[in-house]
Amino acid sequence: MGDDAARQVADGRTTLGIELGSTRIKAVLVDEDLRPVASGSHEWENAYVDGRWTYSLDAVETGLRAAYADLVADVERQYGVRPTSFRAAGVSAMMHGYLAFDADGELLVPFRTWRNTSTGPAAERLSAALDFNVPLRWSIAHLYQAVLDDEPHVADLAGITTLAGYVHRRLTGRDVLGVGDASGLFPIDSTPTPSAPGEPGRRDYDQSMLATAQDLVADRVPDLRALLPEVLVAGEDAGALTPEGAAWLDPTGTLIAGVPFCPPEGDAGTGMVATNAVAPRTGNVSVGTSIFAMVVLEQSLATPHEELDVVTTPAGDAVAMVHCNNGASEIAAWARVFGRFADAASTRTGGATVDVDDVYAVLLDEAADADADAGGLLSFNYLAGEPVTHVEDGRPLLLRTPGARFTLGNLVRSEVHGAFATLAIGMDVLHGEHVRVDRMTAHGGLFRTPGTPQRLLAAALRVPVALEETAGEGGAWGIAVLAAYLEHTDQALEDFLADTVFRGDAVQVAEPEPDDVAGFQSYLDRYRAALPVQDVAASATRATAPTDQGDPTDTAEPRLQGEPTDTAEPRLQADPSDHANDARTEKEPTA
């Protein structure tokens, strides 16, 4: 494997995937069999500036270069060669949000990420006018809110895009988006447009909805369509690495221009690819900083639902998405606390320090044998507002009555249930629409600990939950697979994944267990009843000045600062001691 991989790297026959998650930028190199052979990463954090969550474009540039340099160093360390070109490449990033540029390509206002929930009036008016649910985090909601707020920058707008679209444009010069990412910018028409024989069916923004939205913004935005990037589906040519793009990514000058790029995609789409969940009646759940479920629809939903986003697969097929702003951050916080306790105890007793994976394993083993309803405990993981449950300003809370059974196992089970509760509320809407799901595939750092998280998720969603052998390889791997698909468009994407990418992979499936299902439903009933506590807690503790309510770290505990990622990470057999095992040392939010 080593010698063959070295030859592939030297010959430019490997494929590069890059994904910008919410706390880490990840680069993965895959061989001709689409197996990861090297990786690199760079940790970063969002900032809370002037009441909005953001990342600076300087941080984007610095982080991309650092992640790519780390990948190159990993390749040189393992194979003794330095990559100069690739067979193909692709970029993915956390979806939605608002990047607004003027005619000179200058950013007009700081990047407004998916995490911002300040677009309520715009989302409500758009949803009513379009008869289509427009979530708070979608780009069109941010644009219309800027119009409603009479923000000066709107007069200078020449284009808006997503984070993946911005990076792709810097690398290739093309202002395009993959259809999955574009579907979080503006609603997509689910009907394919004509294409040449042998080419993928094209997709575009919904023209009737564009006309309606144009009427809403006409006073400030004379041509809404002109602001939106071109929409491409998986397999379409999205340009090639330019000399300027090569220098931007690799200032050493080693990287050569000309690498073909696939359409840039959102982390939800690459998660679907990474879990082989792009065919109707399949779906996946990603658990990280945020948590979201995707179900590929057989037919359109009967009515719009504010709990459900309708987005698309990278091939353009309609998907119902339940997106919750808050995921596994609180589980990670408790793991830090208990990890620090274990380290402090071992120091006093002369024992060894505790690995973060061992902390999770011990805690989740306790949860496995706890009371099915968490013994009366109740956990809210709301570090931010939560649109699905109409919570504008969230607070992490642990609640218990005097009669609750406060044990370690019940505490951990309550935190896991709390991470899945809002998702389950959204999924109940899908059940009401009679959407059929054969199984869901889970991914994300939480599922690196086998058994308990998968079992409890199956109980929460009341569907079988699978873990593919490759599901841990994440969104950077998913976009690398989409880049490789550029050479396989004679097959539909779902067939390429099933017959070529996932052929023969082992699948572990957890069926919902009746006792777990009943216990979770009891927990969820209490959870729904206690939701008003969130408003009370926020009102009583709201700061007069904005503070970063993000994912807390403790500099005294560097080994346990992390949390499960938005998308899972590869565990590379070639170097298991290096990048492969850090899925809990970062924050997907995606979406």
PDB file of N, CA and C in Angstrom, residues 364-439:
ATOM      1  N   LEU A 364     -20.279   6.477  28.391  1.00  0.00           N
ATOM      2  CA  LEU A 364     -21.347   5.887  27.580  1.00  0.00           C
ATOM      3  C   LEU A 364     -21.665   4.468  28.012  1.00  0.00           C
ATOM      4  N   ASP A 365     -20.701   3.743  28.557  1.00  0.00           N
ATOM      5  CA  ASP A 365     -20.998   2.428  29.142  1.00  0.00           C
ATOM      6  C   ASP A 365     -21.942   2.570  30.331  1.00  0.00           C
ATOM      7  N   GLU A 366     -21.731   3.611  31.137  1.00  0.00           N
ATOM      8  CA  GLU A 366     -22.643   3.868  32.262  1.00  0.00           C
ATOM      9  C   GLU A 366     -24.045   4.170  31.750  1.00  0.00           C
ATOM     10  N   ALA A 367     -24.133   4.949  30.684  1.00  0.00           N
ATOM     11  CA  ALA A 367     -25.440   5.298  30.129  1.00  0.00           C
ATOM     12  C   ALA A 367     -26.172   4.079  29.603  1.00  0.00           C
ATOM     13  N   ALA A 368     -25.428   3.102  29.098  1.00  0.00           N
ATOM     14  CA  ALA A 368     -26.057   1.915  28.510  1.00  0.00           C
ATOM     15  C   ALA A 368     -26.899   1.165  29.524  1.00  0.00           C
ATOM     16  N   ASP A 369     -26.484   1.166  30.774  1.00  0.00           N
ATOM     17  CA  ASP A 369     -27.185   0.405  31.812  1.00  0.00           C
ATOM     18  C   ASP A 369     -28.032   1.290  32.722  1.00  0.00           C
ATOM     19  N   ALA A 370     -28.234   2.546  32.334  1.00  0.00           N
ATOM     20  CA  ALA A 370     -29.007   3.477  33.162  1.00  0.00           C
ATOM     21  C   ALA A 370     -30.491   3.261  32.963  1.00  0.00           C
ATOM     22  N   ASP A 371     -31.300   4.012  33.727  1.00  0.00           N
ATOM     23  CA  ASP A 371     -32.748   3.950  33.555  1.00  0.00           C
ATOM     24  C   ASP A 371     -33.110   4.412  32.151  1.00  0.00           C
ATOM     25  N   ALA A 372     -34.078   3.760  31.524  1.00  0.00           N
ATOM     26  CA  ALA A 372     -34.421   4.059  30.137  1.00  0.00           C
ATOM     27  C   ALA A 372     -34.882   5.495  29.953  1.00  0.00           C
ATOM     28  N   ASP A 373     -35.504   6.093  30.986  1.00  0.00           N
ATOM     29  CA  ASP A 373     -35.964   7.483  30.894  1.00  0.00           C
ATOM     30  C   ASP A 373     -35.015   8.449  31.581  1.00  0.00           C
ATOM     31  N   ALA A 374     -33.794   7.990  31.851  1.00  0.00           N
ATOM     32  CA  ALA A 374     -32.760   8.789  32.518  1.00  0.00           C
ATOM     33  C   ALA A 374     -33.122   9.116  33.957  1.00  0.00           C
ATOM     34  N   GLY A 375     -33.993   8.316  34.559  1.00  0.00           N
ATOM     35  CA  GLY A 375     -34.257   8.431  35.991  1.00  0.00           C
ATOM     36  C   GLY A 375     -34.907   9.724  36.435  1.00  0.00           C
ATOM     37  N   GLY A 376     -35.556  10.427  35.504  1.00  0.00           N
ATOM     38  CA  GLY A 376     -36.194  11.683  35.864  1.00  0.00           C
ATOM     39  C   GLY A 376     -35.336  12.908  35.630  1.00  0.00           C
ATOM     40  N   LEU A 377     -34.104  12.725  35.209  1.00  0.00           N
ATOM     41  CA  LEU A 377     -33.254  13.871  34.882  1.00  0.00           C
ATOM     42  C   LEU A 377     -33.654  14.433  33.517  1.00  0.00           C
ATOM     43  N   LEU A 378     -33.286  15.675  33.281  1.00  0.00           N
ATOM     44  CA  LEU A 378     -33.631  16.342  32.028  1.00  0.00           C
ATOM     45  C   LEU A 378     -32.491  17.280  31.644  1.00  0.00           C
ATOM     46  N   SER A 379     -32.032  17.184  30.406  1.00  0.00           N
ATOM     47  CA  SER A 379     -30.889  17.985  29.955  1.00  0.00           C
ATOM     48  C   SER A 379     -31.233  18.772  28.705  1.00  0.00           C
ATOM     49  N   PHE A 380     -30.907  20.046  28.720  1.00  0.00           N
ATOM     50  CA  PHE A 380     -31.015  20.892  27.531  1.00  0.00           C
ATOM     51  C   PHE A 380     -29.599  21.239  27.063  1.00  0.00           C
ATOM     52  N   ASN A 381     -29.345  21.048  25.794  1.00  0.00           N
ATOM     53  CA  ASN A 381     -28.009  21.310  25.232  1.00  0.00           C
ATOM     54  C   ASN A 381     -27.959  22.642  24.494  1.00  0.00           C
ATOM     55  N   TYR A 382     -28.809  23.577  24.855  1.00  0.00           N
ATOM     56  CA  TYR A 382     -29.002  24.800  24.066  1.00  0.00           C
ATOM     57  C   TYR A 382     -27.931  25.842  24.371  1.00  0.00           C
ATOM     58  N   LEU A 383     -26.779  25.705  23.707  1.00  0.00           N
ATOM     59  CA  LEU A 383     -25.763  26.754  23.771  1.00  0.00           C
ATOM     60  C   LEU A 383     -26.165  27.956  22.930  1.00  0.00           C
ATOM     61  N   ALA A 384     -27.040  27.733  21.967  1.00  0.00           N
ATOM     62  CA  ALA A 384     -27.543  28.803  21.092  1.00  0.00           C
ATOM     63  C   ALA A 384     -29.052  28.653  20.984  1.00  0.00           C
ATOM     64  N   GLY A 385     -29.697  29.601  20.321  1.00  0.00           N
ATOM     65  CA  GLY A 385     -31.121  29.475  20.076  1.00  0.00           C
ATOM     66  C   GLY A 385     -31.427  28.241  19.246  1.00  0.00           C
ATOM     67  N   GLU A 386     -32.684  27.790  19.303  1.00  0.00           N
ATOM     68  CA  GLU A 386     -33.079  26.558  18.615  1.00  0.00           C
ATOM     69  C   GLU A 386     -34.395  26.768  17.876  1.00  0.00           C
ATOM     70  N   PRO A 387     -34.333  27.015  16.561  1.00  0.00           N
ATOM     71  CA  PRO A 387     -35.557  27.299  15.805  1.00  0.00           C
ATOM     72  C   PRO A 387     -36.580  26.183  15.840  1.00  0.00           C
ATOM     73  N   VAL A 388     -36.168  24.930  15.867  1.00  0.00           N
ATOM     74  CA  VAL A 388     -37.124  23.820  15.821  1.00  0.00           C
ATOM     75  C   VAL A 388     -38.092  23.884  16.993  1.00  0.00           C
ATOM     76  N   THR A 389     -37.596  24.294  18.170  1.00  0.00           N
ATOM     77  CA  THR A 389     -38.450  24.369  19.359  1.00  0.00           C
ATOM     78  C   THR A 389     -38.801  25.813  19.722  1.00  0.00           C
ATOM     79  N   HIS A 390     -38.526  26.747  18.797  1.00  0.00           N
ATOM     80  CA  HIS A 390     -38.896  28.156  18.970  1.00  0.00           C
ATOM     81  C   HIS A 390     -38.203  28.792  20.182  1.00  0.00           C
ATOM     82  N   VAL A 391     -36.988  28.366  20.452  1.00  0.00           N
ATOM     83  CA  VAL A 391     -36.197  28.956  21.529  1.00  0.00           C
ATOM     84  C   VAL A 391     -35.249  29.973  20.900  1.00  0.00           C
ATOM     85  N   GLU A 392     -35.441  31.238  21.246  1.00  0.00           N
ATOM     86  CA  GLU A 392     -34.668  32.301  20.610  1.00  0.00           C
ATOM     87  C   GLU A 392     -33.276  32.426  21.187  1.00  0.00           C
ATOM     88  N   ASP A 393     -33.129  32.220  22.480  1.00  0.00           N
ATOM     89  CA  ASP A 393     -31.853  32.426  23.160  1.00  0.00           C
ATOM     90  C   ASP A 393     -31.674  31.289  24.152  1.00  0.00           C
ATOM     91  N   GLY A 394     -30.848  30.317  23.832  1.00  0.00           N
ATOM     92  CA  GLY A 394     -30.781  29.093  24.612  1.00  0.00           C
ATOM     93  C   GLY A 394     -29.850  29.164  25.810  1.00  0.00           C
ATOM     94  N   ARG A 395     -30.071  28.248  26.748  1.00  0.00           N
ATOM     95  CA  ARG A 395     -29.209  28.070  27.909  1.00  0.00           C
ATOM     96  C   ARG A 395     -29.035  26.574  28.167  1.00  0.00           C
ATOM     97  N   PRO A 396     -27.792  26.097  28.307  1.00  0.00           N
ATOM     98  CA  PRO A 396     -27.594  24.696  28.706  1.00  0.00           C
ATOM     99  C   PRO A 396     -28.076  24.498  30.143  1.00  0.00           C
ATOM    100  N   LEU A 397     -28.892  23.480  30.345  1.00  0.00           N
ATOM    101  CA  LEU A 397     -29.472  23.254  31.662  1.00  0.00           C
ATOM    102  C   LEU A 397     -29.503  21.765  31.988  1.00  0.00           C
ATOM    103  N   LEU A 398     -29.306  21.447  33.254  1.00  0.00           N
ATOM    104  CA  LEU A 398     -29.573  20.113  33.790  1.00  0.00           C
ATOM    105  C   LEU A 398     -30.624  20.277  34.875  1.00  0.00           C
ATOM    106  N   LEU A 399     -31.778  19.624  34.681  1.00  0.00           N
ATOM    107  CA  LEU A 399     -32.882  19.744  35.622  1.00  0.00           C
ATOM    108  C   LEU A 399     -33.164  18.388  36.262  1.00  0.00           C
ATOM    109  N   ARG A 400     -33.512  18.408  37.549  1.00  0.00           N
ATOM    110  CA  ARG A 400     -33.959  17.175  38.202  1.00  0.00           C
ATOM    111  C   ARG A 400     -34.892  17.524  39.346  1.00  0.00           C
ATOM    112  N   THR A 401     -35.848  16.680  39.523  1.00  0.00           N
ATOM    113  CA  THR A 401     -36.762  16.828  40.649  1.00  0.00           C
ATOM    114  C   THR A 401     -36.133  16.175  41.879  1.00  0.00           C
ATOM    115  N   PRO A 402     -36.628  16.495  43.082  1.00  0.00           N
ATOM    116  CA  PRO A 402     -36.059  15.869  44.287  1.00  0.00           C
ATOM    117  C   PRO A 402     -36.116  14.344  44.247  1.00  0.00           C
ATOM    118  N   GLY A 403     -37.103  13.807  43.556  1.00  0.00           N
ATOM    119  CA  GLY A 403     -37.235  12.355  43.517  1.00  0.00           C
ATOM    120  C   GLY A 403     -36.495  11.681  42.384  1.00  0.00           C
ATOM    121  N   ALA A 404     -35.779  12.450  41.547  1.00  0.00           N
ATOM    122  CA  ALA A 404     -35.061  11.857  40.413  1.00  0.00           C
ATOM    123  C   ALA A 404     -33.872  11.030  40.912  1.00  0.00           C
ATOM    124  N   ARG A 405     -33.512  10.020  40.117  1.00  0.00           N
ATOM    125  CA  ARG A 405     -32.367   9.166  40.448  1.00  0.00           C
ATOM    126  C   ARG A 405     -31.119   9.764  39.811  1.00  0.00           C
ATOM    127  N   PHE A 406     -30.354  10.497  40.628  1.00  0.00           N
ATOM    128  CA  PHE A 406     -29.185  11.212  40.127  1.00  0.00           C
ATOM    129  C   PHE A 406     -27.964  10.307  40.222  1.00  0.00           C
ATOM    130  N   THR A 407     -27.755   9.528  39.170  1.00  0.00           N
ATOM    131  CA  THR A 407     -26.600   8.648  39.081  1.00  0.00           C
ATOM    132  C   THR A 407     -25.760   9.058  37.876  1.00  0.00           C
ATOM    133  N   LEU A 408     -24.538   8.565  37.836  1.00  0.00           N
ATOM    134  CA  LEU A 408     -23.686   8.882  36.696  1.00  0.00           C
ATOM    135  C   LEU A 408     -24.308   8.386  35.398  1.00  0.00           C
ATOM    136  N   GLY A 409     -24.822   7.164  35.409  1.00  0.00           N
ATOM    137  CA  GLY A 409     -25.435   6.614  34.201  1.00  0.00           C
ATOM    138  C   GLY A 409     -26.627   7.416  33.734  1.00  0.00           C
ATOM    139  N   ASN A 410     -27.487   7.816  34.682  1.00  0.00           N
ATOM    140  CA  ASN A 410     -28.655   8.613  34.300  1.00  0.00           C
ATOM    141  C   ASN A 410     -28.257  10.000  33.807  1.00  0.00           C
ATOM    142  N   LEU A 411     -27.218  10.581  34.413  1.00  0.00           N
ATOM    143  CA  LEU A 411     -26.737  11.875  33.947  1.00  0.00           C
ATOM    144  C   LEU A 411     -26.283  11.791  32.489  1.00  0.00           C
ATOM    145  N   VAL A 412     -25.493  10.775  32.174  1.00  0.00           N
ATOM    146  CA  VAL A 412     -24.975  10.663  30.807  1.00  0.00           C
ATOM    147  C   VAL A 412     -26.095  10.310  29.841  1.00  0.00           C
ATOM    148  N   ARG A 413     -26.993   9.414  30.243  1.00  0.00           N
ATOM    149  CA  ARG A 413     -28.104   9.083  29.343  1.00  0.00           C
ATOM    150  C   ARG A 413     -28.977  10.310  29.108  1.00  0.00           C
ATOM    151  N   SER A 414     -29.193  11.117  30.137  1.00  0.00           N
ATOM    152  CA  SER A 414     -29.975  12.334  29.971  1.00  0.00           C
ATOM    153  C   SER A 414     -29.305  13.276  28.979  1.00  0.00           C
ATOM    154  N   GLU A 415     -27.987  13.398  29.026  1.00  0.00           N
ATOM    155  CA  GLU A 415     -27.285  14.270  28.092  1.00  0.00           C
ATOM    156  C   GLU A 415     -27.378  13.739  26.658  1.00  0.00           C
ATOM    157  N   VAL A 416     -27.299  12.418  26.494  1.00  0.00           N
ATOM    158  CA  VAL A 416     -27.441  11.843  25.150  1.00  0.00           C
ATOM    159  C   VAL A 416     -28.874  12.031  24.658  1.00  0.00           C
ATOM    160  N   HIS A 417     -29.846  11.735  25.511  1.00  0.00           N
ATOM    161  CA  HIS A 417     -31.239  11.982  25.135  1.00  0.00           C
ATOM    162  C   HIS A 417     -31.453  13.452  24.774  1.00  0.00           C
ATOM    163  N   GLY A 418     -30.850  14.360  25.570  1.00  0.00           N
ATOM    164  CA  GLY A 418     -31.003  15.787  25.297  1.00  0.00           C
ATOM    165  C   GLY A 418     -30.419  16.187  23.958  1.00  0.00           C
ATOM    166  N   ALA A 419     -29.325  15.529  23.551  1.00  0.00           N
ATOM    167  CA  ALA A 419     -28.736  15.823  22.243  1.00  0.00           C
ATOM    168  C   ALA A 419     -29.645  15.379  21.101  1.00  0.00           C
ATOM    169  N   PHE A 420     -30.439  14.316  21.340  1.00  0.00           N
ATOM    170  CA  PHE A 420     -31.304  13.773  20.292  1.00  0.00           C
ATOM    171  C   PHE A 420     -32.733  14.303  20.352  1.00  0.00           C
ATOM    172  N   ALA A 421     -33.107  14.995  21.432  1.00  0.00           N
ATOM    173  CA  ALA A 421     -34.513  15.337  21.659  1.00  0.00           C
ATOM    174  C   ALA A 421     -35.069  16.278  20.598  1.00  0.00           C
ATOM    175  N   THR A 422     -34.366  17.374  20.313  1.00  0.00           N
ATOM    176  CA  THR A 422     -34.881  18.328  19.335  1.00  0.00           C
ATOM    177  C   THR A 422     -34.962  17.691  17.950  1.00  0.00           C
ATOM    178  N   LEU A 423     -33.985  16.855  17.634  1.00  0.00           N
ATOM    179  CA  LEU A 423     -34.023  16.132  16.357  1.00  0.00           C
ATOM    180  C   LEU A 423     -35.258  15.245  16.285  1.00  0.00           C
ATOM    181  N   ALA A 424     -35.564  14.557  17.366  1.00  0.00           N
ATOM    182  CA  ALA A 424     -36.736  13.681  17.389  1.00  0.00           C
ATOM    183  C   ALA A 424     -38.026  14.472  17.207  1.00  0.00           C
ATOM    184  N   ILE A 425     -38.097  15.677  17.775  1.00  0.00           N
ATOM    185  CA  ILE A 425     -39.277  16.519  17.598  1.00  0.00           C
ATOM    186  C   ILE A 425     -39.467  16.850  16.120  1.00  0.00           C
ATOM    187  N   GLY A 426     -38.379  17.198  15.438  1.00  0.00           N
ATOM    188  CA  GLY A 426     -38.470  17.471  14.015  1.00  0.00           C
ATOM    189  C   GLY A 426     -38.819  16.242  13.203  1.00  0.00           C
ATOM    190  N   MET A 427     -38.258  15.092  13.568  1.00  0.00           N
ATOM    191  CA  MET A 427     -38.528  13.862  12.835  1.00  0.00           C
ATOM    192  C   MET A 427     -39.975  13.407  13.005  1.00  0.00           C
ATOM    193  N   ASP A 428     -40.592  13.769  14.126  1.00  0.00           N
ATOM    194  CA  ASP A 428     -42.011  13.441  14.311  1.00  0.00           C
ATOM    195  C   ASP A 428     -42.870  14.064  13.211  1.00  0.00           C
ATOM    196  N   VAL A 429     -42.459  15.226  12.715  1.00  0.00           N
ATOM    197  CA  VAL A 429     -43.196  15.861  11.628  1.00  0.00           C
ATOM    198  C   VAL A 429     -43.118  14.994  10.375  1.00  0.00           C
ATOM    199  N   LEU A 430     -41.958  14.418  10.108  1.00  0.00           N
ATOM    200  CA  LEU A 430     -41.826  13.517   8.962  1.00  0.00           C
ATOM    201  C   LEU A 430     -42.708  12.285   9.108  1.00  0.00           C
ATOM    202  N   HIS A 431     -42.768  11.749  10.322  1.00  0.00           N
ATOM    203  CA  HIS A 431     -43.669  10.619  10.553  1.00  0.00           C
ATOM    204  C   HIS A 431     -45.104  11.021  10.222  1.00  0.00           C
ATOM    205  N   GLY A 432     -45.485  12.247  10.599  1.00  0.00           N
ATOM    206  CA  GLY A 432     -46.831  12.718  10.311  1.00  0.00           C
ATOM    207  C   GLY A 432     -47.095  12.884   8.826  1.00  0.00           C
ATOM    208  N   GLU A 433     -46.046  13.097   8.027  1.00  0.00           N
ATOM    209  CA  GLU A 433     -46.171  13.206   6.574  1.00  0.00           C
ATOM    210  C   GLU A 433     -46.122  11.827   5.903  1.00  0.00           C
ATOM    211  N   HIS A 434     -46.008  10.781   6.719  1.00  0.00           N
ATOM    212  CA  HIS A 434     -45.942   9.400   6.220  1.00  0.00           C
ATOM    213  C   HIS A 434     -44.737   9.179   5.319  1.00  0.00           C
ATOM    214  N   VAL A 435     -43.647   9.869   5.633  1.00  0.00           N
ATOM    215  CA  VAL A 435     -42.401   9.651   4.911  1.00  0.00           C
ATOM    216  C   VAL A 435     -41.785   8.345   5.391  1.00  0.00           C
ATOM    217  N   ARG A 436     -41.459   7.476   4.463  1.00  0.00           N
ATOM    218  CA  ARG A 436     -40.936   6.166   4.810  1.00  0.00           C
ATOM    219  C   ARG A 436     -39.409   6.194   4.748  1.00  0.00           C
ATOM    220  N   VAL A 437     -38.803   5.618   5.783  1.00  0.00           N
ATOM    221  CA  VAL A 437     -37.348   5.551   5.873  1.00  0.00           C
ATOM    222  C   VAL A 437     -36.973   4.110   6.195  1.00  0.00           C
ATOM    223  N   ASP A 438     -36.169   3.505   5.334  1.00  0.00           N
ATOM    224  CA  ASP A 438     -35.753   2.131   5.588  1.00  0.00           C
ATOM    225  C   ASP A 438     -34.731   2.073   6.711  1.00  0.00           C
ATOM    226  N   ARG A 439     -33.808   3.011   6.708  1.00  0.00           N
ATOM    227  CA  ARG A 439     -32.842   3.100   7.801  1.00  0.00           C
ATOM    228  C   ARG A 439     -32.123   4.432   7.700  1.00  0.00           C
TER     229      ARG A 439
END
